[in-house]
């Protein structure tokens, strides 16, 4: 699957829209997508990440928030696969700059929507 130009979605990102969308789609999206989203969201708030990396994170989160992307989110099952691909791509690019504290904070937040078996799925997200 070829990644879309997710940077063109940077202007669609806002913290409020992010929180609202994650809360609304969490269970349907799955633990991997939610974890990747949360790690990127928390990483965006870190002063240890370059402006360049923050820009691509904003683009990826804007893409995830946007209802108008390559595969519309309303399409069951397939609708969020492009979002996960974009988030995983960006997560791999910045993973080395993500503090353990951020990873744990995101994992802790997952307990709001997922059980332990579902959370275990996140272990291979950046492999």
The first five atom37 places (N, CA, C, CB, O) and aatype in JSON, in Angstrom:
{
  "aatype": [20, 20, 20, 20, 20, 20, 20, 20, 20, 20, 20, 20, 20, 20, 20, 20, 20, 20, 20, 20, 20, 20, 20, 20, 20, 20, 20, 20, 20, 20, 20, 20, 20, 20, 20, 20, 20, 20, 20, 20, 20, 20, 20, 20, 20, 20, 20, 20, 20, 20, 20, 20, 20, 20, 20, 20, 20, 20, 20, 20, 20, 20, 20, 20, 20, 20, 20, 20, 20, 20, 20, 20, 20, 20, 20, 20, 20, 20, 20, 20, 20, 20, 20, 20, 20, 20, 20, 20, 20, 20, 20, 20, 20, 20, 20, 20, 20, 20, 20, 20, 20, 20, 20, 20, 20, 20, 20, 20, 20, 20, 20, 20, 20, 20, 20, 20, 20, 20, 20, 20, 20, 20, 20, 20, 20, 20, 20],
  "atom_mask": [
    [1, 1, 1, 1, 1],
    [1, 1, 1, 1, 1],
    [1, 1, 1, 1, 1],
    [1, 1, 1, 1, 1],
    [1, 1, 1, 1, 1],
    [1, 1, 1, 1, 1],
    [1, 1, 1, 1, 1],
    [1, 1, 1, 1, 1],
    [1, 1, 1, 1, 1],
    [1, 1, 1, 1, 1],
    [1, 1, 1, 1, 1],
    [1, 1, 1, 1, 1],
    [1, 1, 1, 1, 1],
    [1, 1, 1, 1, 1],
    [1, 1, 1, 1, 1],
    [1, 1, 1, 1, 1],
    [1, 1, 1, 1, 1],
    [1, 1, 1, 1, 1],
    [1, 1, 1, 1, 1],
    [1, 1, 1, 1, 1],
    [1, 1, 1, 1, 1],
    [1, 1, 1, 1, 1],
    [1, 1, 1, 1, 1],
    [1, 1, 1, 1, 1],
    [1, 1, 1, 1, 1],
    [1, 1, 1, 1, 1],
    [1, 1, 1, 1, 1],
    [1, 1, 1, 1, 1],
    [1, 1, 1, 1, 1],
    [1, 1, 1, 1, 1],
    [1, 1, 1, 1, 1],
    [1, 1, 1, 1, 1],
    [1, 1, 1, 1, 1],
    [1, 1, 1, 1, 1],
    [1, 1, 1, 1, 1],
    [1, 1, 1, 1, 1],
    [1, 1, 1, 1, 1],
    [1, 1, 1, 1, 1],
    [1, 1, 1, 1, 1],
    [1, 1, 1, 1, 1],
    [1, 1, 1, 1, 1],
    [1, 1, 1, 1, 1],
    [1, 1, 1, 1, 1],
    [1, 1, 1, 1, 1],
    [1, 1, 1, 1, 1],
    [1, 1, 1, 1, 1],
    [1, 1, 1, 1, 1],
    [1, 1, 1, 1, 1],
    [1, 1, 1, 1, 1],
    [1, 1, 1, 1, 1],
    [1, 1, 1, 1, 1],
    [1, 1, 1, 1, 1],
    [1, 1, 1, 1, 1],
    [1, 1, 1, 1, 1],
    [1, 1, 1, 1, 1],
    [1, 1, 1, 1, 1],
    [1, 1, 1, 1, 1],
    [1, 1, 1, 1, 1],
    [1, 1, 1, 1, 1],
    [1, 1, 1, 1, 1],
    [1, 1, 1, 1, 1],
    [1, 1, 1, 1, 1],
    [1, 1, 1, 1, 1],
    [1, 1, 1, 1, 1],
    [1, 1, 1, 1, 1],
    [1, 1, 1, 1, 1],
    [1, 1, 1, 1, 1],
    [1, 1, 1, 1, 1],
    [1, 1, 1, 1, 1],
    [1, 1, 1, 1, 1],
    [1, 1, 1, 1, 1],
    [1, 1, 1, 1, 1],
    [1, 1, 1, 1, 1],
    [1, 1, 1, 1, 1],
    [1, 1, 1, 1, 1],
    [1, 1, 1, 1, 1],
    [1, 1, 1, 1, 1],
    [1, 1, 1, 1, 1],
    [1, 1, 1, 1, 1],
    [1, 1, 1, 1, 1],
    [1, 1, 1, 1, 1],
    [1, 1, 1, 1, 1],
    [1, 1, 1, 1, 1],
    [1, 1, 1, 1, 1],
    [1, 1, 1, 1, 1],
    [1, 1, 1, 1, 1],
    [1, 1, 1, 1, 1],
    [1, 1, 1, 1, 1],
    [1, 1, 1, 1, 1],
    [1, 1, 1, 1, 1],
    [1, 1, 1, 1, 1],
    [1, 1, 1, 1, 1],
    [1, 1, 1, 1, 1],
    [1, 1, 1, 1, 1],
    [1, 1, 1, 1, 1],
    [1, 1, 1, 1, 1],
    [1, 1, 1, 1, 1],
    [1, 1, 1, 1, 1],
    [1, 1, 1, 1, 1],
    [1, 1, 1, 1, 1],
    [1, 1, 1, 1, 1],
    [1, 1, 1, 1, 1],
    [1, 1, 1, 1, 1],
    [1, 1, 1, 1, 1],
    [1, 1, 1, 1, 1],
    [1, 1, 1, 1, 1],
    [1, 1, 1, 1, 1],
    [1, 1, 1, 1, 1],
    [1, 1, 1, 1, 1],
    [1, 1, 1, 1, 1],
    [1, 1, 1, 1, 1],
    [1, 1, 1, 1, 1],
    [1, 1, 1, 1, 1],
    [1, 1, 1, 1, 1],
    [1, 1, 1, 1, 1],
    [1, 1, 1, 1, 1],
    [1, 1, 1, 1, 1],
    [1, 1, 1, 1, 1],
    [1, 1, 1, 1, 1],
    [1, 1, 1, 1, 1],
    [1, 1, 1, 1, 1],
    [1, 1, 1, 1, 1],
    [1, 1, 1, 1, 1],
    [1, 1, 1, 1, 1],
    [1, 1, 1, 1, 1],
    [1, 1, 1, 1, 1],
    [1, 1, 1, 1, 1]
  ],
  "atom_positions": [
    [[0.84, -1.18, 0.0], [0.0, 0.0, 0.0], [0.88, 1.24, 0.0], [-0.95, 0.0, 1.21], [1.77, 1.37, 0.84]],
    [[0.65, 2.15, -0.92], [1.41, 3.38, -1.0], [0.81, 4.4, -0.03], [1.41, 3.93, -2.45], [-0.4, 4.58, 0.04]],
    [[1.69, 5.05, 0.7], [1.22, 6.04, 1.67], [0.73, 7.29, 0.95], [2.34, 6.39, 2.66], [1.34, 7.74, -0.02]],
    [[-0.36, 7.86, 1.44], [-0.86, 9.11, 0.86], [0.0, 10.28, 1.31], [-2.34, 9.34, 1.26], [0.85, 10.13, 2.19]],
    [[-0.21, 11.43, 0.72], [0.5, 12.64, 1.14], [-0.14, 13.16, 2.41], [0.47, 13.73, 0.01], [-0.92, 14.11, 2.39]],
    [[0.2, 12.52, 3.52], [-0.45, 12.86, 4.78], [-0.06, 14.26, 5.28], [-0.1, 11.83, 5.84], [-0.78, 14.83, 6.1]],
    [[1.04, 14.81, 4.81], [1.44, 16.14, 5.26], [0.45, 17.22, 4.84], [2.82, 16.47, 4.71], [0.38, 18.29, 5.45]],
    [[-0.32, 16.95, 3.8], [-1.31, 17.93, 3.38], [-2.48, 18.02, 4.36], [-1.83, 17.59, 1.98], [-3.35, 18.87, 4.22]],
    [[-2.5, 17.13, 5.35], [-3.56, 17.11, 6.35], [-3.16, 17.8, 7.65], [-3.97, 15.68, 6.63], [-3.93, 17.79, 8.61]],
    [[-1.98, 18.38, 7.69], [-1.48, 18.99, 8.93], [-2.42, 20.06, 9.47], [-0.11, 19.59, 8.7], [-2.56, 20.21, 10.68]],
    [[-3.06, 20.81, 8.58], [-3.95, 21.88, 9.04], [-5.26, 21.35, 9.63], [-4.27, 22.8, 7.89], [-6.04, 22.13, 10.18]],
    [[-5.5, 20.06, 9.54], [-6.71, 19.47, 10.11], [-6.52, 19.03, 11.56], [-7.14, 18.28, 9.28], [-7.49, 18.67, 12.23]],
    [[-5.28, 19.06, 12.05], [-5.01, 18.59, 13.41], [-5.37, 19.64, 14.45], [-3.54, 18.2, 13.56], [-5.04, 20.82, 14.31]],
    [[-6.06, 19.2, 15.48], [-6.24, 19.99, 16.7], [-6.33, 19.01, 17.85], [-7.52, 20.92, 16.61], [-6.82, 17.89, 17.68]],
    [[-5.88, 19.42, 19.01], [-5.91, 18.54, 20.18], [-7.33, 18.11, 20.52], [-5.27, 19.24, 21.39], [-7.57, 16.95, 20.84]],
    [[-8.27, 19.04, 20.45], [-9.67, 18.7, 20.77], [-10.24, 17.69, 19.8], [-10.53, 19.96, 20.76], [-10.91, 16.74, 20.21]],
    [[-9.99, 17.88, 18.51], [-10.5, 16.94, 17.5], [-9.86, 15.57, 17.68], [-10.24, 17.47, 16.08], [-10.51, 14.54, 17.49]],
    [[-8.56, 15.56, 18.04], [-7.87, 14.3, 18.27], [-8.52, 13.52, 19.41], [-6.39, 14.55, 18.57], [-8.86, 12.35, 19.26]],
    [[-8.69, 14.17, 20.54], [-9.27, 13.51, 21.72], [-10.68, 13.01, 21.42], [-9.29, 14.47, 22.93], [-11.05, 11.91, 21.81]],
    [[-11.46, 13.83, 20.73], [-12.84, 13.44, 20.39], [-12.85, 12.23, 19.47], [-13.58, 14.61, 19.73], [-13.63, 11.3, 19.69]],
    [[-12.0, 12.22, 18.46], [-12.0, 11.11, 17.51], [-11.5, 9.83, 18.16], [-11.13, 11.44, 16.3], [-12.11, 8.78, 17.98]],
    [[-10.42, 9.89, 18.91], [-9.9, 8.7, 19.57], [-10.95, 8.11, 20.5], [-8.61, 9.03, 20.36], [-11.15, 6.9, 20.53]],
    [[-11.62, 8.95, 21.26], [-12.66, 8.47, 22.18], [-13.79, 7.78, 21.42], [-13.21, 9.62, 23.01], [-14.35, 6.79, 21.88]],
    [[-14.13, 8.33, 20.26], [-15.25, 7.81, 19.48], [-14.92, 6.51, 18.75], [-15.7, 8.86, 18.47], [-15.78, 5.63, 18.63]],
    [[-13.7, 6.37, 18.26], [-13.38, 5.21, 17.42], [-12.5, 4.17, 18.09], [-12.7, 5.68, 16.18], [-12.17, 3.16, 17.47]],
    [[-12.12, 4.38, 19.33], [-11.12, 3.52, 19.97], [-11.39, 2.04, 19.8], [-11.05, 3.84, 21.44], [-10.54, 1.31, 19.29]],
    [[-12.54, 1.58, 20.21], [-12.81, 0.15, 20.17], [-12.81, -0.38, 18.74], [-14.16, -0.16, 20.85], [-12.3, -1.47, 18.48]],
    [[-13.38, 0.37, 17.82], [-13.44, -0.05, 16.43], [-12.07, 0.0, 15.77], [-14.42, 0.82, 15.65], [-11.76, -0.83, 14.91]],
    [[-11.25, 0.94, 16.17], [-9.94, 1.13, 15.56], [-8.94, 0.06, 15.98], [-9.4, 2.49, 15.91], [-8.08, -0.33, 15.2]],
    [[-9.04, -0.4, 17.2], [-8.11, -1.4, 17.71], [-6.97, -0.78, 18.49], [-7.56, -2.21, 16.57], [-6.66, 0.4, 18.35]],
    [[-6.36, -1.6, 19.32], [-5.33, -1.13, 20.23], [-4.1, -0.58, 19.51], [-4.91, -2.26, 21.14], [-3.5, 0.39, 19.97]],
    [[-3.72, -1.17, 18.38], [-2.53, -0.7, 17.66], [-2.7, 0.73, 17.17], [-2.22, -1.61, 16.49], [-1.82, 1.57, 17.38]],
    [[-3.81, 1.01, 16.53], [-4.03, 2.35, 16.01], [-4.13, 3.35, 17.14], [-5.31, 2.4, 15.15], [-3.55, 4.44, 17.06]],
    [[-4.83, 3.01, 18.2], [-5.0, 3.93, 19.32], [-3.65, 4.16, 20.0], [-6.03, 3.37, 20.32], [-3.33, 5.3, 20.35]],
    [[-2.87, 3.1, 20.2], [-1.56, 3.25, 20.84], [-0.65, 4.14, 19.99], [-0.91, 1.87, 21.06], [-0.02, 5.05, 20.52]],
    [[-0.58, 3.87, 18.7], [0.25, 4.69, 17.81], [-0.19, 6.15, 17.88], [0.18, 4.18, 16.36], [0.65, 7.05, 17.94]],
    [[-1.48, 6.39, 17.86], [-2.01, 7.75, 17.93], [-1.62, 8.43, 19.23], [-3.53, 7.74, 17.79], [-1.18, 9.58, 19.23]],
    [[-1.79, 7.72, 20.33], [-1.47, 8.3, 21.63], [0.02, 8.57, 21.79], [-1.95, 7.38, 22.74], [0.41, 9.62, 22.31]],
    [[0.86, 7.64, 21.35], [2.3, 7.86, 21.44], [2.69, 9.1, 20.63], [3.09, 6.61, 20.94], [3.47, 9.93, 21.1]],
    [[2.15, 9.23, 19.44], [2.47, 10.39, 18.62], [1.93, 11.68, 19.25], [1.91, 10.22, 17.21], [2.61, 12.7, 19.25]],
    [[0.74, 11.62, 19.77], [0.14, 12.78, 20.42], [0.97, 13.23, 21.63], [-1.3, 12.45, 20.87], [1.25, 14.42, 21.78]],
    [[1.37, 12.29, 22.47], [2.19, 12.64, 23.63], [3.6, 13.07, 23.22], [2.26, 11.45, 24.6], [4.19, 13.94, 23.85]],
    [[4.14, 12.47, 22.18], [5.46, 12.84, 21.67], [5.44, 14.27, 21.14], [5.93, 11.87, 20.57], [6.42, 15.01, 21.29]],
    [[4.35, 14.65, 20.54], [4.19, 16.01, 20.02], [4.36, 17.04, 21.14], [2.81, 16.17, 19.36], [4.81, 18.15, 20.89]],
    [[4.01, 16.68, 22.35], [4.1, 17.59, 23.49], [5.5, 17.62, 24.12], [3.08, 17.19, 24.54], [5.75, 18.41, 25.02]],
    [[6.4, 16.76, 23.65], [7.75, 16.65, 24.22], [8.68, 17.72, 23.65], [8.32, 15.26, 23.96], [8.59, 18.06, 22.47]],
    [[9.56, 18.24, 24.48], [10.54, 19.2, 24.0], [11.8, 18.5, 23.47], [10.92, 20.18, 25.11], [12.75, 19.17, 23.05]],
    [[11.82, 17.18, 23.5], [12.96, 16.4, 23.04], [12.85, 16.0, 21.57], [13.12, 15.16, 23.9], [13.72, 15.31, 21.04]],
    [[11.78, 16.43, 20.91], [11.52, 16.05, 19.53], [11.75, 17.26, 18.62], [10.07, 15.49, 19.36], [11.34, 18.37, 18.95]],
    [[12.4, 17.03, 17.51], [12.7, 18.13, 16.58], [11.43, 18.71, 15.98], [13.63, 17.65, 15.47], [10.38, 18.07, 15.95]],
    [[11.54, 19.94, 15.49], [10.41, 20.59, 14.82], [10.01, 19.82, 13.57], [10.75, 22.06, 14.47], [8.83, 19.74, 13.22]],
    [[11.0, 19.26, 12.89], [10.72, 18.46, 11.69], [9.86, 17.25, 12.04], [12.04, 18.01, 11.01], [8.88, 16.96, 11.36]],
    [[10.25, 16.54, 13.11], [9.47, 15.38, 13.53], [8.08, 15.78, 14.01], [10.21, 14.62, 14.63], [7.11, 15.08, 13.75]],
    [[7.99, 16.91, 14.7], [6.68, 17.39, 15.14], [5.79, 17.7, 13.94], [6.84, 18.65, 16.02], [4.58, 17.47, 13.98]],
    [[6.38, 18.23, 12.89], [5.61, 18.54, 11.68], [5.02, 17.27, 11.06], [6.49, 19.27, 10.65], [3.86, 17.26, 10.67]],
    [[5.82, 16.2, 10.98], [5.27, 14.97, 10.38], [4.26, 14.31, 11.32], [6.41, 13.99, 10.05], [3.32, 13.66, 10.86]],
    [[4.45, 14.47, 12.62], [3.46, 13.95, 13.58], [2.14, 14.68, 13.4], [3.96, 14.08, 15.05], [1.08, 14.05, 13.38]],
    [[2.19, 15.99, 13.28], [0.97, 16.78, 13.08], [0.28, 16.37, 11.78], [1.29, 18.29, 13.05], [-0.95, 16.26, 11.74]],
    [[1.06, 16.14, 10.73], [0.47, 15.69, 9.47], [-0.22, 14.35, 9.61], [1.54, 15.61, 8.39], [-1.32, 14.15, 9.1]],
    [[0.44, 13.41, 10.31], [-0.14, 12.07, 10.5], [-1.41, 12.12, 11.35], [0.89, 11.13, 11.14], [-2.4, 11.47, 11.04]],
    [[-1.36, 12.89, 12.44], [-2.55, 12.99, 13.29], [-3.68, 13.74, 12.6], [-2.21, 13.68, 14.6], [-4.85, 13.43, 12.8]],
    [[-3.33, 14.72, 11.78], [-4.34, 15.42, 10.97], [-5.0, 14.48, 9.99], [-3.72, 16.6, 10.23], [-6.21, 14.53, 9.77]],
    [[-4.19, 13.6, 9.39], [-4.72, 12.59, 8.46], [-5.68, 11.66, 9.2], [-3.57, 11.78, 7.8], [-6.75, 11.32, 8.69]],
    [[-5.29, 11.24, 10.39], [-6.11, 10.32, 11.17], [-7.45, 10.97, 11.55], [-5.36, 9.86, 12.43], [-8.48, 10.31, 11.55]],
    [[-7.42, 12.24, 11.86], [-8.63, 12.96, 12.26], [-9.56, 13.19, 11.08], [-8.27, 14.29, 12.91], [-10.78, 13.14, 11.22]],
    [[-8.99, 13.44, 9.92], [-9.78, 13.81, 8.75], [-10.7, 12.69, 8.29], [-8.86, 14.22, 7.62], [-10.27, 11.54, 8.14]],
    [[-11.96, 13.01, 8.06], [-12.87, 12.01, 7.5], [-12.64, 11.8, 6.0], [-14.33, 12.42, 7.75], [-13.14, 10.84, 5.41]],
    [[-11.89, 12.71, 5.4], [-11.63, 12.65, 3.96], [-10.19, 12.2, 3.73], [-11.89, 14.02, 3.29], [-9.27, 13.02, 3.65]],
    [[-10.0, 10.89, 3.63], [-8.68, 10.38, 3.33], [-8.8, 9.29, 2.28], [-7.99, 9.84, 4.61], [-9.88, 9.11, 1.7]],
    [[-7.72, 8.56, 2.01], [-7.71, 7.6, 0.92], [-8.83, 6.58, 1.04], [-6.37, 6.88, 0.87], [-9.56, 6.33, 0.08]],
    [[-8.97, 5.99, 2.23], [-10.07, 5.05, 2.49], [-10.92, 5.66, 3.59], [-9.54, 3.61, 2.89], [-10.48, 5.69, 4.74]],
    [[-12.11, 6.16, 3.28], [-12.94, 6.82, 4.29], [-13.16, 5.93, 5.52], [-14.29, 7.21, 3.69], [-13.41, 4.73, 5.41]],
    [[-13.07, 6.55, 6.7], [-13.19, 5.82, 7.96], [-14.53, 5.12, 8.13], [-12.97, 6.76, 9.11], [-14.64, 4.16, 8.9]],
    [[-15.53, 5.59, 7.44], [-16.87, 5.0, 7.57], [-16.96, 3.6, 6.95], [-17.89, 5.91, 6.93], [-17.91, 2.86, 7.24]],
    [[-16.0, 3.23, 6.11], [-16.01, 1.9, 5.49], [-15.56, 0.89, 6.55], [-15.08, 1.85, 4.22], [-14.44, 0.97, 7.05]],
    [[-16.42, -0.05, 6.88], [-16.07, -1.02, 7.94], [-14.76, -1.76, 7.64], [-17.19, -2.03, 8.11], [-14.47, -2.09, 6.49]],
    [[-14.0, -2.0, 8.66], [-12.73, -2.71, 8.68], [-11.66, -1.97, 7.88], [-12.92, -4.12, 8.12], [-10.65, -1.56, 8.45]],
    [[-11.84, -1.79, 6.59], [-10.81, -1.18, 5.74], [-10.64, 0.31, 6.0], [-11.15, -1.39, 4.28], [-9.58, 0.87, 5.72]],
    [[-11.65, 0.96, 6.52], [-11.64, 2.41, 6.66], [-10.53, 2.99, 7.52], [-12.91, 2.83, 7.22], [-10.18, 4.15, 7.36]],
    [[-9.99, 2.21, 8.41], [-8.94, 2.73, 9.29], [-7.55, 2.16, 8.95], [-9.28, 2.41, 10.73], [-6.57, 2.51, 9.6]],
    [[-7.47, 1.28, 7.94], [-6.18, 0.68, 7.62], [-5.18, 1.7, 7.08], [-6.37, -0.43, 6.61], [-3.99, 1.62, 7.39]],
    [[-5.64, 2.65, 6.29], [-4.73, 3.67, 5.79], [-4.26, 4.57, 6.94], [-5.41, 4.52, 4.7], [-3.11, 5.01, 6.95]],
    [[-5.14, 4.84, 7.88], [-4.75, 5.65, 9.04], [-3.65, 4.93, 9.83], [-5.98, 5.93, 9.96], [-2.66, 5.55, 10.23]],
    [[-3.82, 3.64, 10.06], [-2.82, 2.87, 10.79], [-1.49, 2.84, 10.04], [-3.32, 1.44, 11.05], [-0.43, 2.94, 10.65]],
    [[-1.54, 2.71, 8.73], [-0.31, 2.69, 7.93], [0.45, 4.0, 8.07], [-0.64, 2.42, 6.44], [1.67, 4.0, 8.26]],
    [[-0.25, 5.11, 8.0], [0.39, 6.43, 8.14], [0.96, 6.59, 9.54], [-0.62, 7.56, 7.83], [2.1, 7.01, 9.71]],
    [[0.17, 6.25, 10.55], [0.62, 6.39, 11.94], [1.83, 5.5, 12.22], [-0.51, 6.04, 12.91], [2.78, 5.93, 12.87]],
    [[1.8, 4.26, 11.74], [2.92, 3.33, 11.96], [4.18, 3.83, 11.25], [2.55, 1.91, 11.47], [5.28, 3.72, 11.8]],
    [[4.02, 4.36, 10.06], [5.16, 4.9, 9.32], [5.83, 6.03, 10.1], [4.71, 5.41, 7.94], [7.05, 6.04, 10.27]],
    [[5.04, 6.96, 10.58], [5.58, 8.1, 11.32], [6.12, 7.65, 12.67], [4.49, 9.18, 11.53], [7.16, 8.14, 13.12]],
    [[5.44, 6.72, 13.31], [5.91, 6.21, 14.6], [7.3, 5.59, 14.46], [4.92, 5.18, 15.16], [8.17, 5.78, 15.32]],
    [[7.51, 4.83, 13.38], [8.83, 4.23, 13.15], [9.91, 5.3, 12.95], [8.79, 3.31, 11.92], [11.05, 5.12, 13.39]],
    [[9.56, 6.39, 12.3], [10.52, 7.47, 12.06], [10.94, 8.16, 13.36], [9.93, 8.5, 11.11], [12.09, 8.58, 13.47]],
    [[10.05, 8.28, 14.32], [10.36, 9.03, 15.55], [10.59, 8.14, 16.76], [9.25, 9.99, 15.85], [10.91, 8.65, 17.84]],
    [[10.43, 6.82, 16.61], [10.47, 5.89, 17.75], [11.71, 6.07, 18.62], [10.42, 4.46, 17.24], [11.62, 5.97, 19.85]],
    [[12.84, 6.34, 18.03], [14.08, 6.52, 18.8], [14.05, 7.72, 19.73], [15.23, 6.65, 17.87], [14.81, 7.76, 20.7]],
    [[13.19, 8.68, 19.45], [13.08, 9.88, 20.29], [11.93, 9.81, 21.29], [12.9, 11.1, 19.41], [11.68, 10.77, 22.02]],
    [[11.24, 8.69, 21.32], [10.08, 8.55, 22.21], [10.56, 8.02, 23.56], [9.0, 7.61, 21.59], [11.12, 6.93, 23.65]],
    [[10.33, 8.8, 24.6], [10.71, 8.39, 25.96], [9.88, 7.2, 26.43], [10.55, 9.56, 26.93], [8.73, 7.03, 26.02]],
    [[10.47, 6.4, 27.29], [9.76, 5.29, 27.91], [8.53, 5.8, 28.65], [10.69, 4.52, 28.87], [7.49, 5.14, 28.67]],
    [[8.65, 6.96, 29.25], [7.52, 7.56, 29.98], [6.32, 7.79, 29.06], [7.96, 8.9, 30.62], [5.18, 7.55, 29.46]],
    [[6.57, 8.24, 27.85], [5.5, 8.47, 26.88], [4.85, 7.15, 26.47], [6.04, 9.21, 25.63], [3.63, 7.05, 26.39]],
    [[5.68, 6.15, 26.23], [5.16, 4.83, 25.85], [4.27, 4.27, 26.96], [6.31, 3.86, 25.55], [3.21, 3.71, 26.69]],
    [[4.71, 4.42, 28.19], [3.93, 3.92, 29.33], [2.65, 4.72, 29.52], [4.76, 3.97, 30.6], [1.6, 4.15, 29.84]],
    [[2.72, 6.02, 29.34], [1.53, 6.88, 29.46], [0.47, 6.46, 28.43], [1.9, 8.38, 29.27], [-0.71, 6.37, 28.74]],
    [[0.93, 6.21, 27.19], [0.0, 5.78, 26.13], [-0.58, 4.41, 26.45], [0.72, 5.76, 24.76], [-1.78, 4.17, 26.26]],
    [[0.26, 3.51, 26.93], [-0.2, 2.15, 27.27], [-1.21, 2.2, 28.41], [0.99, 1.25, 27.65], [-2.21, 1.48, 28.39]],
    [[-0.95, 3.04, 29.4], [-1.88, 3.19, 30.52], [-3.23, 3.71, 30.05], [-1.29, 4.14, 31.59], [-4.27, 3.27, 30.53]],
    [[-3.22, 4.64, 29.12], [-4.47, 5.2, 28.58], [-5.27, 4.13, 27.84], [-4.16, 6.39, 27.63], [-6.5, 4.18, 27.82]],
    [[-4.59, 3.16, 27.25], [-5.29, 2.08, 26.53], [-6.22, 1.3, 27.45], [-4.27, 1.12, 25.89], [-7.24, 0.76, 27.0]],
    [[-5.89, 1.23, 28.72], [-6.71, 0.46, 29.65], [-8.13, 1.03, 29.78], [-6.05, 0.41, 31.03], [-9.03, 0.36, 30.29]],
    [[-8.31, 2.24, 29.32], [-9.64, 2.87, 29.32], [-10.59, 2.17, 28.33], [-9.53, 4.38, 28.98], [-11.8, 2.1, 28.54]],
    [[-10.0, 1.64, 27.23], [-10.83, 1.08, 26.16], [-10.6, -0.4, 25.88], [-10.58, 1.85, 24.91], [-11.45, -1.04, 25.27]],
    [[-9.46, -0.95, 26.33], [-9.1, -2.32, 25.93], [-8.74, -3.19, 27.12], [-7.93, -2.28, 24.96], [-8.34, -2.7, 28.18]],
    [[-8.91, -4.51, 26.93], [-8.5, -5.45, 27.97], [-7.04, -5.86, 27.73], [-9.43, -6.71, 28.0], [-6.44, -5.45, 26.73]],
    [[-6.48, -6.65, 28.63], [-5.06, -7.02, 28.56], [-4.69, -7.74, 27.27], [-4.7, -7.89, 29.74], [-3.62, -7.49, 26.71]],
    [[-5.55, -8.63, 26.79], [-5.25, -9.35, 25.55], [-5.17, -8.41, 24.36], [-6.32, -10.42, 25.29], [-4.29, -8.56, 23.5]],
    [[-6.06, -7.44, 24.3], [-6.03, -6.48, 23.21], [-4.8, -5.58, 23.3], [-7.32, -5.63, 23.21], [-4.2, -5.24, 22.28]],
    [[-4.44, -5.2, 24.5], [-3.27, -4.34, 24.7], [-1.99, -5.08, 24.31], [-3.19, -3.86, 26.16], [-1.03, -4.46, 23.84]],
    [[-1.96, -6.38, 24.49], [-0.77, -7.17, 24.13], [-0.46, -7.08, 22.63], [-0.98, -8.64, 24.52], [0.67, -7.33, 22.23]],
    [[-1.46, -6.72, 21.81], [-1.26, -6.6, 20.36], [-0.31, -5.47, 19.98], [-2.6, -6.38, 19.68], [0.23, -5.47, 18.87]],
    [[-0.09, -4.52, 20.86], [0.74, -3.36, 20.51], [2.22, -3.68, 20.51], [0.47, -2.22, 21.47], [3.02, -2.88, 20.02]],
    [[2.61, -4.81, 21.05], [4.03, -5.13, 21.21], [4.81, -5.16, 19.9], [4.17, -6.45, 21.9], [6.02, -4.92, 19.92]],
    [[4.17, -5.43, 18.8], [4.9, -5.51, 17.53], [4.63, -4.32, 16.6], [4.52, -6.8, 16.82], [4.85, -4.42, 15.39]],
    [[4.17, -3.23, 17.12], [3.76, -2.11, 16.27], [4.91, -1.46, 15.52], [3.06, -1.08, 17.11], [4.7, -0.96, 14.41]],
    [[6.11, -1.46, 16.06], [7.22, -0.8, 15.36], [8.26, -1.78, 14.84], [7.89, 0.2, 16.27], [9.41, -1.39, 14.63]],
    [[7.89, -3.0, 14.64], [8.84, -3.99, 14.1], [8.83, -4.01, 12.6], [8.54, -5.39, 14.63], [9.56, -4.78, 11.99]]
  ]
}
